[in-house]
GROMACS .gro file of C-alpha atoms in nm:
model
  304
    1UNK     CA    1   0.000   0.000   0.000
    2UNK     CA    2   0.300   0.224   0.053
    3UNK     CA    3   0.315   0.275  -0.333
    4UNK     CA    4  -0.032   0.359  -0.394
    5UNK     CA    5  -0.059   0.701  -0.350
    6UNK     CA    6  -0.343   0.871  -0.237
    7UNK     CA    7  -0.349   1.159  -0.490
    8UNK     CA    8  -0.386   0.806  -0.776
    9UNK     CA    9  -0.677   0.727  -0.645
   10UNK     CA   10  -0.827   1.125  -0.624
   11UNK     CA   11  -0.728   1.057  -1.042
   12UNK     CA   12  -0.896   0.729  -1.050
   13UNK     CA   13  -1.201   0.876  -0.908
   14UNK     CA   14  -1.224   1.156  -1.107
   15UNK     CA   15  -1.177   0.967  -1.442
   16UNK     CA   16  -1.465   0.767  -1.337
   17UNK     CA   17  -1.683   1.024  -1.250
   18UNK     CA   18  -1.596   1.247  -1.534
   19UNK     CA   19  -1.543   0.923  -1.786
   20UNK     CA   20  -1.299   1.147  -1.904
   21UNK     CA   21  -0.887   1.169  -1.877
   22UNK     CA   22  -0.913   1.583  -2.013
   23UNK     CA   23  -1.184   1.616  -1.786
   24UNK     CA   24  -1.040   1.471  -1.496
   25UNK     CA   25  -0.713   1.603  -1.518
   26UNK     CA   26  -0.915   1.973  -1.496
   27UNK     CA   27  -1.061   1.851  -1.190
   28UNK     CA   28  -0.763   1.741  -1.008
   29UNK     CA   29  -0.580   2.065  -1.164
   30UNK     CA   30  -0.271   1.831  -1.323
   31UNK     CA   31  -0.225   1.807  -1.690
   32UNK     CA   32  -0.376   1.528  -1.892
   33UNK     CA   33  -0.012   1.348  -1.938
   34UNK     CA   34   0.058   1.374  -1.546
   35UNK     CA   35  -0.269   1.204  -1.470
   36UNK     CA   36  -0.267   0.951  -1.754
   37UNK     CA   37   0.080   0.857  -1.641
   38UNK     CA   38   0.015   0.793  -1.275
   39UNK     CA   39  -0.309   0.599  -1.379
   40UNK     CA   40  -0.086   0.363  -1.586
   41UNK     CA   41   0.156   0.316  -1.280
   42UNK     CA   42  -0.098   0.256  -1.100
   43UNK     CA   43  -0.240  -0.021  -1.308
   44UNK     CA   44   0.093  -0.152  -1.334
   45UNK     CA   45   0.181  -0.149  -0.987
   46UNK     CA   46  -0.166  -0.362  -0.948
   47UNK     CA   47  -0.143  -0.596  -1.232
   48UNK     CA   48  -0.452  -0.509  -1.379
   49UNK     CA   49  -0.617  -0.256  -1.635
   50UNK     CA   50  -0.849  -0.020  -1.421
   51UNK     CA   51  -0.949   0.185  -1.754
   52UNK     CA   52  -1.080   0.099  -2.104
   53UNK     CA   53  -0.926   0.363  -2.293
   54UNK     CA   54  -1.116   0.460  -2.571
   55UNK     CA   55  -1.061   0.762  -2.851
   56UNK     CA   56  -1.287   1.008  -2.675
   57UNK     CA   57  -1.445   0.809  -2.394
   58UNK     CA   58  -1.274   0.633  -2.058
   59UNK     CA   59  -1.448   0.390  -1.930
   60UNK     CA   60  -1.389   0.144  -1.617
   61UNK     CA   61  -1.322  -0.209  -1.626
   62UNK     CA   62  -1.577  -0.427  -1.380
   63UNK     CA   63  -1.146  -0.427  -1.137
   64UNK     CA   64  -1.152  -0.067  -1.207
   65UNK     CA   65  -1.505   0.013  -1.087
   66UNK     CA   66  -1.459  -0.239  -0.771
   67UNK     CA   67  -1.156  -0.017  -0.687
   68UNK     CA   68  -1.309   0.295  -0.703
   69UNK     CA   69  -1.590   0.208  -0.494
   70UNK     CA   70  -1.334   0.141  -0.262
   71UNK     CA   71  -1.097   0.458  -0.363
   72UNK     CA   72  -1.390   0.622  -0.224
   73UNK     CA   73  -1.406   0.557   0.076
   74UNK     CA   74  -1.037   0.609   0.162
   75UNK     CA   75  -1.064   0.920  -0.026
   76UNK     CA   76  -1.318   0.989   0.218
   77UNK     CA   77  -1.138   0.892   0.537
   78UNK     CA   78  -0.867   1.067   0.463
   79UNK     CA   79  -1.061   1.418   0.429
   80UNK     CA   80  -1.168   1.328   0.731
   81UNK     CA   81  -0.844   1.264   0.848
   82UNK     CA   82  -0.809   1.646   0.807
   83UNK     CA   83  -1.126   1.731   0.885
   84UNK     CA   84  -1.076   1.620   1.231
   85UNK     CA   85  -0.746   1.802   1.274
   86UNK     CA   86  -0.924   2.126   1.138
   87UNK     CA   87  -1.215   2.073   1.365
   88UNK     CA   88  -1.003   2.040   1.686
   89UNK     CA   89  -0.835   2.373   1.609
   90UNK     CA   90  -1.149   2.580   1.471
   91UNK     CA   91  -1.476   2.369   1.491
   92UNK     CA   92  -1.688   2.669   1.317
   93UNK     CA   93  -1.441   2.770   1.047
   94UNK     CA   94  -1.333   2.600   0.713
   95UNK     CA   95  -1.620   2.523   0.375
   96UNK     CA   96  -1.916   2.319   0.451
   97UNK     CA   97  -2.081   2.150   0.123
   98UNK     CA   98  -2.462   2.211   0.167
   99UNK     CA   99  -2.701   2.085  -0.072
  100UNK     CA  100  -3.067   2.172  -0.093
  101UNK     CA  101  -3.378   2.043  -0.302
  102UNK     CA  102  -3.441   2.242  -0.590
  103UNK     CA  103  -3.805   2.343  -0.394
  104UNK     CA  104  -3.599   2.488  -0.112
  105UNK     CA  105  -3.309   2.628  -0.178
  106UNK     CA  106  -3.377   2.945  -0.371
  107UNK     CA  107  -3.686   3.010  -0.111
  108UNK     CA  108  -3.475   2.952   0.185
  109UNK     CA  109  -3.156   3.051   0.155
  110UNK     CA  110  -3.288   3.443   0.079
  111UNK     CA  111  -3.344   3.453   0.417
  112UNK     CA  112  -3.128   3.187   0.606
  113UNK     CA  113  -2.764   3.292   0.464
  114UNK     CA  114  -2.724   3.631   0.607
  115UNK     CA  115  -2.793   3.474   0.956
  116UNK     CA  116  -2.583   3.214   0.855
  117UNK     CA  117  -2.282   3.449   0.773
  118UNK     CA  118  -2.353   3.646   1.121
  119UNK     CA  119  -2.343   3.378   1.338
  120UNK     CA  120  -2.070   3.147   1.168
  121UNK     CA  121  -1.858   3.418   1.017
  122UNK     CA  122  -1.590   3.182   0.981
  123UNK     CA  123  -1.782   2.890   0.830
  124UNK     CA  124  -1.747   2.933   0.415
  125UNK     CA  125  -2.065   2.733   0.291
  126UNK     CA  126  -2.064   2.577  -0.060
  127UNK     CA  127  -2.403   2.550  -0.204
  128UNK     CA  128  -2.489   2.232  -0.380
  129UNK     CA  129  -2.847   2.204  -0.523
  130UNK     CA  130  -3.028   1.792  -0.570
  131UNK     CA  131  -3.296   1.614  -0.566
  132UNK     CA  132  -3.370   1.375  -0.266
  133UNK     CA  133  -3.222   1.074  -0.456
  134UNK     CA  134  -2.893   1.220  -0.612
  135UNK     CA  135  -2.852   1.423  -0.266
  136UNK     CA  136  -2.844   1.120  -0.072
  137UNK     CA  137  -2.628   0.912  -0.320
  138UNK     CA  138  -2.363   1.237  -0.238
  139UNK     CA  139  -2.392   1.234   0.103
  140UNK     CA  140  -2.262   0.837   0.140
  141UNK     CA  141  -2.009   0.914  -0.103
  142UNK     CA  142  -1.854   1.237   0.107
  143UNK     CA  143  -1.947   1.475  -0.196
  144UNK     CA  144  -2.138   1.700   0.060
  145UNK     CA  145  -2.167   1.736   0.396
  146UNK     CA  146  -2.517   1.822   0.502
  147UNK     CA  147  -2.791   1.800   0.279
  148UNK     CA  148  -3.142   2.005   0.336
  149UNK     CA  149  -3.434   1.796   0.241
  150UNK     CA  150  -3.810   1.683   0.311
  151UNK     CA  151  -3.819   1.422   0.578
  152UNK     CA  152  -3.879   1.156   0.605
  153UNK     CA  153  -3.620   0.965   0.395
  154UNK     CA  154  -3.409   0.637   0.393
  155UNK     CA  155  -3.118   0.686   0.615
  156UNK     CA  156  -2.917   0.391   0.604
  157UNK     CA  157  -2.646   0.496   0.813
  158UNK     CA  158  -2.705   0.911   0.785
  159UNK     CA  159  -2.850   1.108   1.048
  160UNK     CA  160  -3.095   1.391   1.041
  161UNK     CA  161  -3.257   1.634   1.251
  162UNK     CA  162  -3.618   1.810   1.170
  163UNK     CA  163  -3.550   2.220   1.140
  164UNK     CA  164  -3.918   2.323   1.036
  165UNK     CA  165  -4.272   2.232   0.934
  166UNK     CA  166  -4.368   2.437   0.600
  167UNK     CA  167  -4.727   2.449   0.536
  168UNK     CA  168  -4.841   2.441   0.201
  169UNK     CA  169  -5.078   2.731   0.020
  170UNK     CA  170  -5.309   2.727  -0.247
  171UNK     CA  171  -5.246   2.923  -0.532
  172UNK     CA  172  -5.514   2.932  -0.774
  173UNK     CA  173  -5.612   3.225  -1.095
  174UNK     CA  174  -5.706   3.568  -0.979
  175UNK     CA  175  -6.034   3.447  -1.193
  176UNK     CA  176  -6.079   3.076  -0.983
  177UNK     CA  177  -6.347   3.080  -0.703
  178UNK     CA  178  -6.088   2.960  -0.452
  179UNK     CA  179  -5.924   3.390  -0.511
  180UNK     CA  180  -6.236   3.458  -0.330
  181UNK     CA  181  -6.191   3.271  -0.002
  182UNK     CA  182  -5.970   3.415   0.257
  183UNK     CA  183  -5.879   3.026   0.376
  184UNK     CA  184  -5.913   2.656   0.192
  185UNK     CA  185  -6.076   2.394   0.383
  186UNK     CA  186  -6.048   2.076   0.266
  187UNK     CA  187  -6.389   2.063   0.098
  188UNK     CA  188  -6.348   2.364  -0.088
  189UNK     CA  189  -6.090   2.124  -0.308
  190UNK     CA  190  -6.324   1.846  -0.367
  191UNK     CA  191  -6.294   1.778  -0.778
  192UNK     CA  192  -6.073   1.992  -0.800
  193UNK     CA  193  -5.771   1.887  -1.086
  194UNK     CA  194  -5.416   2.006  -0.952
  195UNK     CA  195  -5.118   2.145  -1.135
  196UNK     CA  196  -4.785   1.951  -1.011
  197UNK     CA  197  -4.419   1.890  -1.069
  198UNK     CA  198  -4.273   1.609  -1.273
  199UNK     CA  199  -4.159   1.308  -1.165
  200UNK     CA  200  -3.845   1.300  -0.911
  201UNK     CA  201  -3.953   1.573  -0.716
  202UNK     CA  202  -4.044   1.465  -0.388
  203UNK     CA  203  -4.258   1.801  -0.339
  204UNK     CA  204  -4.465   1.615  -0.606
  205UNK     CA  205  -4.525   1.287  -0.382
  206UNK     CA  206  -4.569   1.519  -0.082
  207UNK     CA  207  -4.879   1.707  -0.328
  208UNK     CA  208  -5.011   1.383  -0.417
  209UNK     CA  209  -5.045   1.247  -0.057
  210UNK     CA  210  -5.246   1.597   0.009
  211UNK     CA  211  -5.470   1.476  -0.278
  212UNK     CA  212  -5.513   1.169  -0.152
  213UNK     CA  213  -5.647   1.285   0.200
  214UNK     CA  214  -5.869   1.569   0.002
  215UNK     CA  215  -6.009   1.337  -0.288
  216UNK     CA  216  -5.826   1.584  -0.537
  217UNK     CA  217  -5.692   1.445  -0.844
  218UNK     CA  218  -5.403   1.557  -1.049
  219UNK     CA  219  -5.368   1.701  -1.413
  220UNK     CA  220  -5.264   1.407  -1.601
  221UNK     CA  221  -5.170   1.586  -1.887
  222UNK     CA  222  -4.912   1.850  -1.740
  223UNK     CA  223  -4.606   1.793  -1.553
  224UNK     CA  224  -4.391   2.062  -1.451
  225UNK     CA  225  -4.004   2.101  -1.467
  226UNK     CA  226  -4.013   2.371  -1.125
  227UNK     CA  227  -4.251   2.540  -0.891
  228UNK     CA  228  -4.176   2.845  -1.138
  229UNK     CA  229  -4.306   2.703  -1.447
  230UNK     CA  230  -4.592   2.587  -1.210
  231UNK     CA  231  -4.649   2.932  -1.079
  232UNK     CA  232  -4.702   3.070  -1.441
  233UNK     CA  233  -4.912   2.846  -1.528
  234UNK     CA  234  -5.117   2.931  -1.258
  235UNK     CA  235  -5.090   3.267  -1.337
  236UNK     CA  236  -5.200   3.174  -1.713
  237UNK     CA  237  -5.531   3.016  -1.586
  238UNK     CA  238  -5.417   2.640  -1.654
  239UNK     CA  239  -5.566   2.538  -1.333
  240UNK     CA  240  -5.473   2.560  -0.933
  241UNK     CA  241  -5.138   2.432  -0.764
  242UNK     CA  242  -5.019   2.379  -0.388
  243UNK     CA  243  -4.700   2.569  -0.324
  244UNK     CA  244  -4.516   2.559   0.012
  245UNK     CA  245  -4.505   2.867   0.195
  246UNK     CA  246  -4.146   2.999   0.142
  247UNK     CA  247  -4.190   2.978  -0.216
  248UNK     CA  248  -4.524   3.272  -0.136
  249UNK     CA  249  -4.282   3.518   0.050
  250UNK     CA  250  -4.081   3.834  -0.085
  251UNK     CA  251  -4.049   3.815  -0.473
  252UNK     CA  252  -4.226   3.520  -0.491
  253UNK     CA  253  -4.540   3.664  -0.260
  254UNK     CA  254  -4.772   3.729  -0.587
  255UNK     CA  255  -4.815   3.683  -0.986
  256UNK     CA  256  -4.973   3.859  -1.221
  257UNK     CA  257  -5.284   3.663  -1.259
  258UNK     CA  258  -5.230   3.477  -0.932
  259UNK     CA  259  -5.334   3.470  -0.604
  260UNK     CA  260  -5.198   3.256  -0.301
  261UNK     CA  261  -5.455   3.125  -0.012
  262UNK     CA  262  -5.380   2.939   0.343
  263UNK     CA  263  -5.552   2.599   0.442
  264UNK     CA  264  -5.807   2.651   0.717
  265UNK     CA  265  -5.556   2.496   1.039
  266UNK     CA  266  -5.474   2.227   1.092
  267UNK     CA  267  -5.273   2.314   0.723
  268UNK     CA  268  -5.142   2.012   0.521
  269UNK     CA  269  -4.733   2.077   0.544
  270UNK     CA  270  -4.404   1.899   0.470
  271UNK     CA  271  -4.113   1.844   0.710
  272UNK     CA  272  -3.818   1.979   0.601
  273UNK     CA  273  -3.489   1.840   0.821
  274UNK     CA  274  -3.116   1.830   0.777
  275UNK     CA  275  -2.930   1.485   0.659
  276UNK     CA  276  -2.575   1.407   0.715
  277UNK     CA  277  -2.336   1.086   0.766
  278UNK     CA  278  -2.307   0.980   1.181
  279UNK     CA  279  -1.908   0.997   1.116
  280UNK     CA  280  -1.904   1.331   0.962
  281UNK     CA  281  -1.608   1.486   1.180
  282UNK     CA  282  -1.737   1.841   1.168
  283UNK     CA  283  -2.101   1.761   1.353
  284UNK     CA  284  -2.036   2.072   1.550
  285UNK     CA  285  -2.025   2.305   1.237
  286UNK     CA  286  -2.334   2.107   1.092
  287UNK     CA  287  -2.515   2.131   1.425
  288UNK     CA  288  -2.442   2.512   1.461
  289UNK     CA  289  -2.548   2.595   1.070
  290UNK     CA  290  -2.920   2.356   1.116
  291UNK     CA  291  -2.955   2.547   1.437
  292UNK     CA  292  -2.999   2.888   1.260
  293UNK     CA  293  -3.207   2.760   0.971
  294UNK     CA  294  -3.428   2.573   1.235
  295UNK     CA  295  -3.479   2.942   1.368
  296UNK     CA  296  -3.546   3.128   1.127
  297UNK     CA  297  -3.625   2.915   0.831
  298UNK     CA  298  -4.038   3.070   0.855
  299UNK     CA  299  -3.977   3.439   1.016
  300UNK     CA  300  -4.095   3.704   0.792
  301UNK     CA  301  -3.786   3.851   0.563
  302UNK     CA  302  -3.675   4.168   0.733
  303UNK     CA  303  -3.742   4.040   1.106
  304UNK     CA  304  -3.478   3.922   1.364
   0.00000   0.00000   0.00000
């Protein structure tokens, strides 16, 4: 093991995530020769070819993708190796990969980073956006460190924490009969066809479990790519939506066309919680960043 270097296995890695020796040699900031030249030590040192080299593709061999699998999680070790060391001397300082779903990052982090900056000036966050499945896949792999999400989800071997309960809201055409109503109540939906997101979205499978309990069906011919295309055609008189309530405030509040109503309490919401893996060396830093979301995740943008 002494002559397998660490840094060969950081190339591996990023040839097969990148299936690409140009690629990866960007990534790892070495020229294409340097890399492709360590590789083939590499697979000399072993015995056995790790890459199918092809004109404009790499691809791994089935010994080449069993090593990487393990590649990464030495990789991983060893950045926590240094995590640890970092942690001892500063717990709150140093970059912190933080992922969010596509429904919640640009709604929360408006008002959630500046708090996030005042309180952990010395904490440097890198913002990562996913959906649930591809968020979690990066989080076992040590791509990210903390990933903000709807709960509840598979853990298998992460941890989480809840930081808020978002209720949803109805938004419906200025023109609808639901613009009239100060509050929904569940009846008011009855036969009612919803608007929702496309497949992979878990904000979708949280909408559909609302219909369920209020015997509202979905639009089977629409499926949207975001909650923005959703919002427009809202605002275009296609039909009604559920949005959750961060995704209402500050620039998002209205549309032309559009209107936004509560549910009558108790609301139908989603839990949104922070992920992360139990041997994540920096739990302090994670702990301290969920902490200020948790509190002010819902207050009004401009309060304290």
């Amino acid at each position: 093991m002494a002559d397998i270097k660490l840094k060969d296995l950081r190339y591996l890695v990023a040839v097969a995530d990148t299936g690409h020796f140009g690629k990866a040699a960007e990534r790892c900031f070495v020229s294409q020769p340097t890399l492709s030249a360590q590789l083939k030590k590499l697979e000399d040192y072993l015995g056995v070819t790790l890459i199918e080299r092809q004109p404009k593709h790499a691809l791994m061999t089935p010994a080449g993708e069993a090593i990487v699998a393990r590649a990464r999680r030495i990789i991983e070790s060893s950045d926590e190796v240094v995590e640890i060391a970092r942690s001892h001397r500063d717990p709150l300082a140093g970059k912190l990969r933080l992922a969010m779903l596509p429904t919640i990052g640009p709604y929360l982090l408006p008002g959630v980073a500046p708090r996030i900056r005042k309180a952990l000036p010395r904490v440097e966050l890198m913002l990562y956006e996913y959906q649930t499945g591809p968020m979690l896949e990066k989080l076992h792999s040590g791509e990210i460190d903390v990933g903000i999400l709807a709960l509840p989800v598979d853990l298998d071997g992460l941890d989480s924490r809840a930081l808020y309960d978002e209720p949803f809201m109805v938004a419906a055409p200025a023109q609808h009969p639901l613009a009239q109503k100060s509050q929904v109540r569940p009846d008011d939906l009855k036969g009612v066809t919803l608007l929702l997101l496309e497949d992979g979205h878990c904000l979708r499978d949280q909408a559909l479990d609302v219909c369920n309990r209020l015997d509202v069906h979905e639009k089977q011919d629409f499926r949207a790519t975001s909650l923005e295309t959703l919002r427009q055609m809202v605002a275009a008189g296609a039909g009604i939506t559920l949005l959750p309530e961060l995704a209402t405030h500050g620039p998002y509040a209205t549309a032309r066309g559009m209107v936004v109503r509560p549910f009558a309490k108790p609301a139908p919401s989603r839990q949104i919680g922070a992920v992360w893996r139990k041997t994540h060396p920096r739990l302090g830093a994670i702990e301290a960043v969920a902490q200020v979301i948790a509190e002010h995740a819902l207050q009004p943008r401009g309060r304290g």
